[in-house]
Short mmCIF file of C-alpha atoms in Angstrom, two decimals:
data_model
loop_
_atom_site.label_atom_id
_atom_site.label_comp_id
_atom_site.label_asym_id
_atom_site.label_seq_id
_atom_site.Cartn_x
_atom_site.Cartn_y
_atom_site.Cartn_z
CA GLN A 39 -11.52 16.08 1.93
CA VAL A 40 -9.43 13.76 -0.19
CA GLN A 41 -11.32 10.72 -1.43
CA LEU A 42 -10.52 7.89 -3.80
CA VAL A 43 -13.66 6.00 -4.80
CA GLN A 44 -13.24 2.75 -6.70
CA SER A 45 -15.59 0.83 -8.96
CA GLY A 46 -17.52 -2.20 -7.76
CA ALA A 47 -16.67 -5.85 -7.45
CA GLU A 48 -16.08 -7.92 -10.59
CA VAL A 49 -16.30 -11.60 -11.42
CA LYS A 50 -14.32 -12.71 -14.46
CA LYS A 51 -13.46 -15.95 -16.19
CA PRO A 52 -9.86 -17.04 -16.72
CA GLY A 53 -8.37 -15.38 -19.77
CA ALA A 54 -10.65 -12.35 -19.58
CA SER A 55 -9.70 -8.76 -18.76
CA VAL A 56 -10.82 -6.42 -16.00
CA LYS A 57 -10.67 -2.64 -15.75
CA VAL A 58 -10.95 -1.01 -12.33
CA SER A 59 -11.52 2.72 -11.89
CA CYS A 60 -10.49 5.07 -9.10
CA LYS A 61 -12.15 8.50 -9.01
CA ALA A 62 -10.28 11.14 -7.05
CA SER A 63 -11.75 14.20 -5.38
CA GLY A 64 -10.74 16.83 -2.85
CA TYR A 65 -7.35 17.67 -4.35
CA SER A 66 -5.63 18.62 -7.60
CA PHE A 67 -5.63 15.30 -9.45
CA THR A 68 -2.59 16.04 -11.61
CA SER A 69 -0.41 16.99 -8.65
CA TYR A 70 0.03 13.41 -7.35
CA GLY A 71 0.85 10.03 -8.77
CA ILE A 72 -1.35 7.00 -8.22
CA SER A 73 -0.19 3.49 -7.39
CA TRP A 74 -2.19 0.28 -7.58
CA VAL A 75 -1.75 -2.32 -4.86
CA ARG A 76 -3.42 -5.72 -4.62
CA GLN A 77 -4.03 -8.18 -1.82
CA ALA A 78 -4.90 -11.82 -2.44
CA PRO A 79 -7.19 -13.47 0.13
CA GLY A 80 -5.33 -13.87 3.43
CA GLN A 81 -2.11 -12.53 1.93
CA GLY A 82 0.00 -9.39 2.13
CA LEU A 83 0.13 -6.24 0.04
CA GLU A 84 1.65 -6.36 -3.45
CA TRP A 85 2.57 -3.20 -5.34
CA MET A 86 1.49 -3.45 -8.98
CA GLY A 87 2.61 -0.19 -10.52
CA TRP A 88 2.47 3.60 -10.56
CA ILE A 89 1.24 6.26 -12.94
CA SER A 90 1.91 9.97 -13.03
CA ALA A 91 -1.46 11.67 -13.09
CA SER A 92 0.03 14.71 -14.80
CA ILE A 93 1.95 13.26 -17.73
CA GLY A 94 0.84 9.62 -17.74
CA ASN A 95 4.22 7.93 -17.54
CA THR A 96 4.09 4.55 -15.86
CA ASN A 97 6.22 2.10 -13.90
CA TYR A 98 5.00 -1.49 -13.55
CA ALA A 99 6.06 -4.38 -11.35
CA GLN A 100 8.11 -6.78 -13.40
CA LYS A 101 5.85 -9.78 -12.80
CA LEU A 102 2.89 -7.94 -14.33
CA GLN A 103 4.69 -6.38 -17.32
CA GLY A 104 2.76 -7.09 -20.48
CA ARG A 105 -0.53 -7.83 -18.69
CA VAL A 106 -1.25 -4.56 -16.90
CA THR A 107 -1.99 -1.08 -18.21
CA MET A 108 -2.55 1.98 -16.05
CA THR A 109 -4.12 5.13 -17.44
CA THR A 110 -5.67 8.36 -16.21
CA ASP A 111 -8.41 10.68 -17.45
CA THR A 112 -7.50 14.15 -16.21
CA SER A 113 -10.84 15.58 -17.36
CA THR A 114 -12.69 13.46 -14.80
CA GLY A 115 -9.91 12.94 -12.24
CA THR A 116 -10.07 9.17 -12.66
CA ALA A 117 -7.33 6.56 -12.73
CA TYR A 118 -7.78 3.15 -14.33
CA MET A 119 -6.03 -0.19 -14.01
CA GLU A 120 -6.60 -2.87 -16.65
CA LEU A 121 -5.35 -6.42 -16.10
CA ARG A 122 -5.51 -8.88 -19.01
CA SER A 123 -5.25 -12.66 -19.38
CA LEU A 124 -6.67 -13.14 -15.90
CA ARG A 125 -5.73 -16.23 -13.91
CA SER A 126 -7.14 -17.64 -10.70
CA ASP A 127 -4.20 -16.24 -8.74
CA ASP A 128 -5.23 -12.72 -9.81
CA THR A 129 -8.19 -13.05 -7.44
CA ALA A 130 -7.61 -10.23 -4.98
CA VAL A 131 -8.76 -6.92 -3.61
CA TYR A 132 -7.29 -4.16 -5.77
CA TYR A 133 -6.56 -0.76 -4.19
CA CYS A 134 -5.57 2.57 -5.69
CA ALA A 135 -3.39 4.76 -3.47
CA ARG A 136 -2.17 8.33 -3.81
CA ASP A 137 1.45 9.48 -3.46
CA GLY A 138 2.06 11.05 -0.08
CA SER A 139 1.64 14.82 0.22
CA THR A 140 4.98 15.05 2.03
CA GLY A 141 6.80 13.06 -0.64
CA PRO A 142 6.06 10.50 -3.33
CA GLU A 143 7.54 7.49 -1.57
CA SER A 144 4.54 6.72 0.66
CA PHE A 145 0.80 6.42 0.09
CA ASP A 146 -1.34 8.75 2.20
CA TYR A 147 -4.83 8.08 0.83
CA TRP A 148 -6.29 4.79 -0.36
CA GLY A 149 -9.42 3.75 -2.20
CA GLN A 150 -11.86 1.40 -0.52
CA GLY A 151 -10.73 -1.54 -2.61
CA THR A 152 -12.31 -3.54 -5.43
CA LEU A 153 -12.67 -7.31 -5.19
CA VAL A 154 -11.86 -9.08 -8.44
CA THR A 155 -12.72 -12.76 -8.50
CA VAL A 156 -11.39 -14.94 -11.29
CA SER A 157 -13.27 -18.18 -11.57
CA SER A 158 -14.53 -20.50 -14.26
CA SER B 36 14.71 -7.51 -5.98
CA TYR B 37 14.67 -5.86 -2.57
CA VAL B 38 13.11 -7.93 0.22
CA LEU B 39 11.56 -6.72 3.48
CA THR B 40 11.08 -9.29 6.23
CA GLN B 41 8.69 -8.92 9.17
CA PRO B 42 7.77 -11.34 11.97
CA PRO B 43 4.43 -12.97 11.18
CA SER B 44 2.94 -12.13 14.56
CA VAL B 45 3.46 -10.10 17.71
CA SER B 46 1.39 -10.45 20.86
CA VAL B 47 1.18 -7.76 23.51
CA ALA B 48 -0.85 -7.07 26.64
CA PRO B 49 -2.92 -3.90 26.89
CA GLY B 50 -0.91 -0.97 28.19
CA LYS B 51 2.41 -2.52 27.19
CA THR B 52 4.70 -1.73 24.28
CA ALA B 53 4.68 -3.54 20.93
CA ARG B 54 7.73 -3.45 18.66
CA ILE B 55 7.42 -4.60 15.05
CA THR B 56 10.60 -5.04 13.08
CA CYS B 57 11.22 -4.75 9.34
CA GLY B 58 14.47 -6.19 8.08
CA GLY B 59 16.16 -5.34 4.80
CA ASN B 60 19.66 -5.02 3.41
CA ASN B 61 20.97 -1.62 4.55
CA ILE B 62 17.40 -0.44 5.11
CA GLY B 63 18.80 2.42 7.15
CA SER B 64 19.77 4.11 3.89
CA LYS B 65 16.14 4.11 2.73
CA SER B 66 12.98 5.84 3.94
CA VAL B 67 10.53 3.45 5.61
CA HIS B 68 6.78 3.89 5.81
CA TRP B 69 4.32 1.91 7.94
CA TYR B 70 0.66 1.03 7.38
CA GLN B 71 -2.02 -0.34 9.66
CA GLN B 72 -4.70 -2.54 8.13
CA LYS B 73 -7.75 -3.75 10.03
CA PRO B 74 -9.89 -6.62 8.69
CA GLY B 75 -11.95 -5.65 5.67
CA GLN B 76 -10.45 -2.17 5.49
CA ALA B 77 -7.91 -0.38 3.33
CA PRO B 78 -4.46 0.26 4.78
CA VAL B 79 -3.85 3.48 6.71
CA LEU B 80 -0.50 5.29 6.80
CA VAL B 81 0.68 5.53 10.41
CA ILE B 82 4.37 6.45 10.00
CA TYR B 83 6.14 8.01 7.02
CA TYR B 84 9.79 8.79 6.37
CA ASP B 85 10.96 6.54 9.21
CA SER B 86 9.47 8.46 12.13
CA ASP B 87 6.92 11.10 11.10
CA ARG B 88 3.25 10.74 12.01
CA PRO B 89 0.40 11.88 9.77
CA SER B 90 -2.17 14.11 11.41
CA GLY B 91 -4.67 12.12 13.40
CA ILE B 92 -2.26 9.29 14.26
CA PRO B 93 -1.71 9.04 18.05
CA GLU B 94 1.69 9.88 19.50
CA ARG B 95 1.77 6.30 20.80
CA PHE B 96 2.95 5.31 17.32
CA SER B 97 6.63 5.95 16.61
CA GLY B 98 9.28 4.68 14.23
CA SER B 99 13.02 4.31 13.89
CA ASN B 100 15.38 3.06 11.20
CA SER B 101 19.05 2.13 11.32
CA GLY B 102 21.38 -0.44 9.84
CA ASN B 103 19.42 -3.43 8.58
CA THR B 104 16.31 -2.97 10.71
CA ALA B 105 13.44 -0.51 10.92
CA THR B 106 11.08 -0.63 13.88
CA LEU B 107 7.52 0.49 14.49
CA THR B 108 6.81 0.97 18.19
CA ILE B 109 3.32 1.16 19.63
CA SER B 110 3.31 2.40 23.23
CA ARG B 111 0.48 1.89 25.73
CA VAL B 112 -1.17 -0.59 23.40
CA GLU B 113 -4.96 -0.52 23.18
CA ALA B 114 -7.42 -3.13 21.93
CA GLY B 115 -8.06 -0.95 18.88
CA ASP B 116 -4.43 -1.34 17.78
CA GLU B 117 -5.06 -4.98 16.90
CA ALA B 118 -4.39 -5.14 13.15
CA ASP B 119 -1.91 -6.15 10.46
CA TYR B 120 1.06 -3.83 10.02
CA TYR B 121 3.16 -3.48 6.87
CA CYS B 122 6.43 -1.68 6.27
CA GLN B 123 7.16 -0.24 2.82
CA VAL B 124 10.08 1.36 1.01
CA TRP B 125 10.83 2.76 -2.41
CA ASP B 126 13.83 0.97 -3.85
CA SER B 127 15.65 3.63 -5.84
CA SER B 128 17.94 1.12 -7.55
CA SER B 129 15.00 -0.55 -9.28
CA ASP B 130 12.50 2.34 -9.08
CA LEU B 131 9.99 -0.01 -7.47
CA TYR B 132 7.90 0.07 -4.32
CA VAL B 133 8.24 -2.86 -1.92
CA PHE B 134 6.02 -3.96 0.95
CA GLY B 135 7.10 -6.05 3.88
CA THR B 136 5.57 -9.45 4.57
CA GLY B 137 3.26 -8.07 7.24
CA THR B 138 2.88 -8.57 10.99
CA LYS B 139 -0.33 -9.43 12.80
CA VAL B 140 -0.50 -7.67 16.15
CA THR B 141 -2.68 -9.40 18.72
CA VAL B 142 -3.71 -7.63 21.91
CA LEU B 143 -4.01 -10.22 24.64
#
């Protein structure tokens, strides 16, 4: 069965960087893109960006341009999201989500989420 | 940027019908997807491409989309349907994904 398993919770200081991983299994990794979505405490879902798992091209939300980098390792079937220059308002649960099998506009499988806490 | 607006909350009695709206400029020209999120859990896709249901999602969940409003309808509501619901589209003009503001469904 399809699974996306994310790395564990992180605590970072303001100005630091964090790199979250998302290991895929149960399907052909390079056949679907991966998006990253975050959710601040008590808030809604915010799309951060998308990466093609096959060729690595990316598309980032404008507000995160310059601070976020998404990559994939096709040899291990793992996607990564790195966020730099962390601020307190980056505290959130970060999810990876796979493009839908019936079309790339929806997300049909999600990781369990990774809590990133930014605090001095 | 494209904005999707949802009512913050909807309350419904068990066995009744809940309707959750998602408003956006000419949203009827886009494909709308809906997610259910229970506390402490990742979102789950419940409706894709306006009205299709993934396998395992009860037929009680249905969707429609026309004009400036998309609607998720939950028939014969059960206590287990209590959750936050989000609509989502892909905005082709900006090549970006957009989520709605979210609606908390409370089963009375």
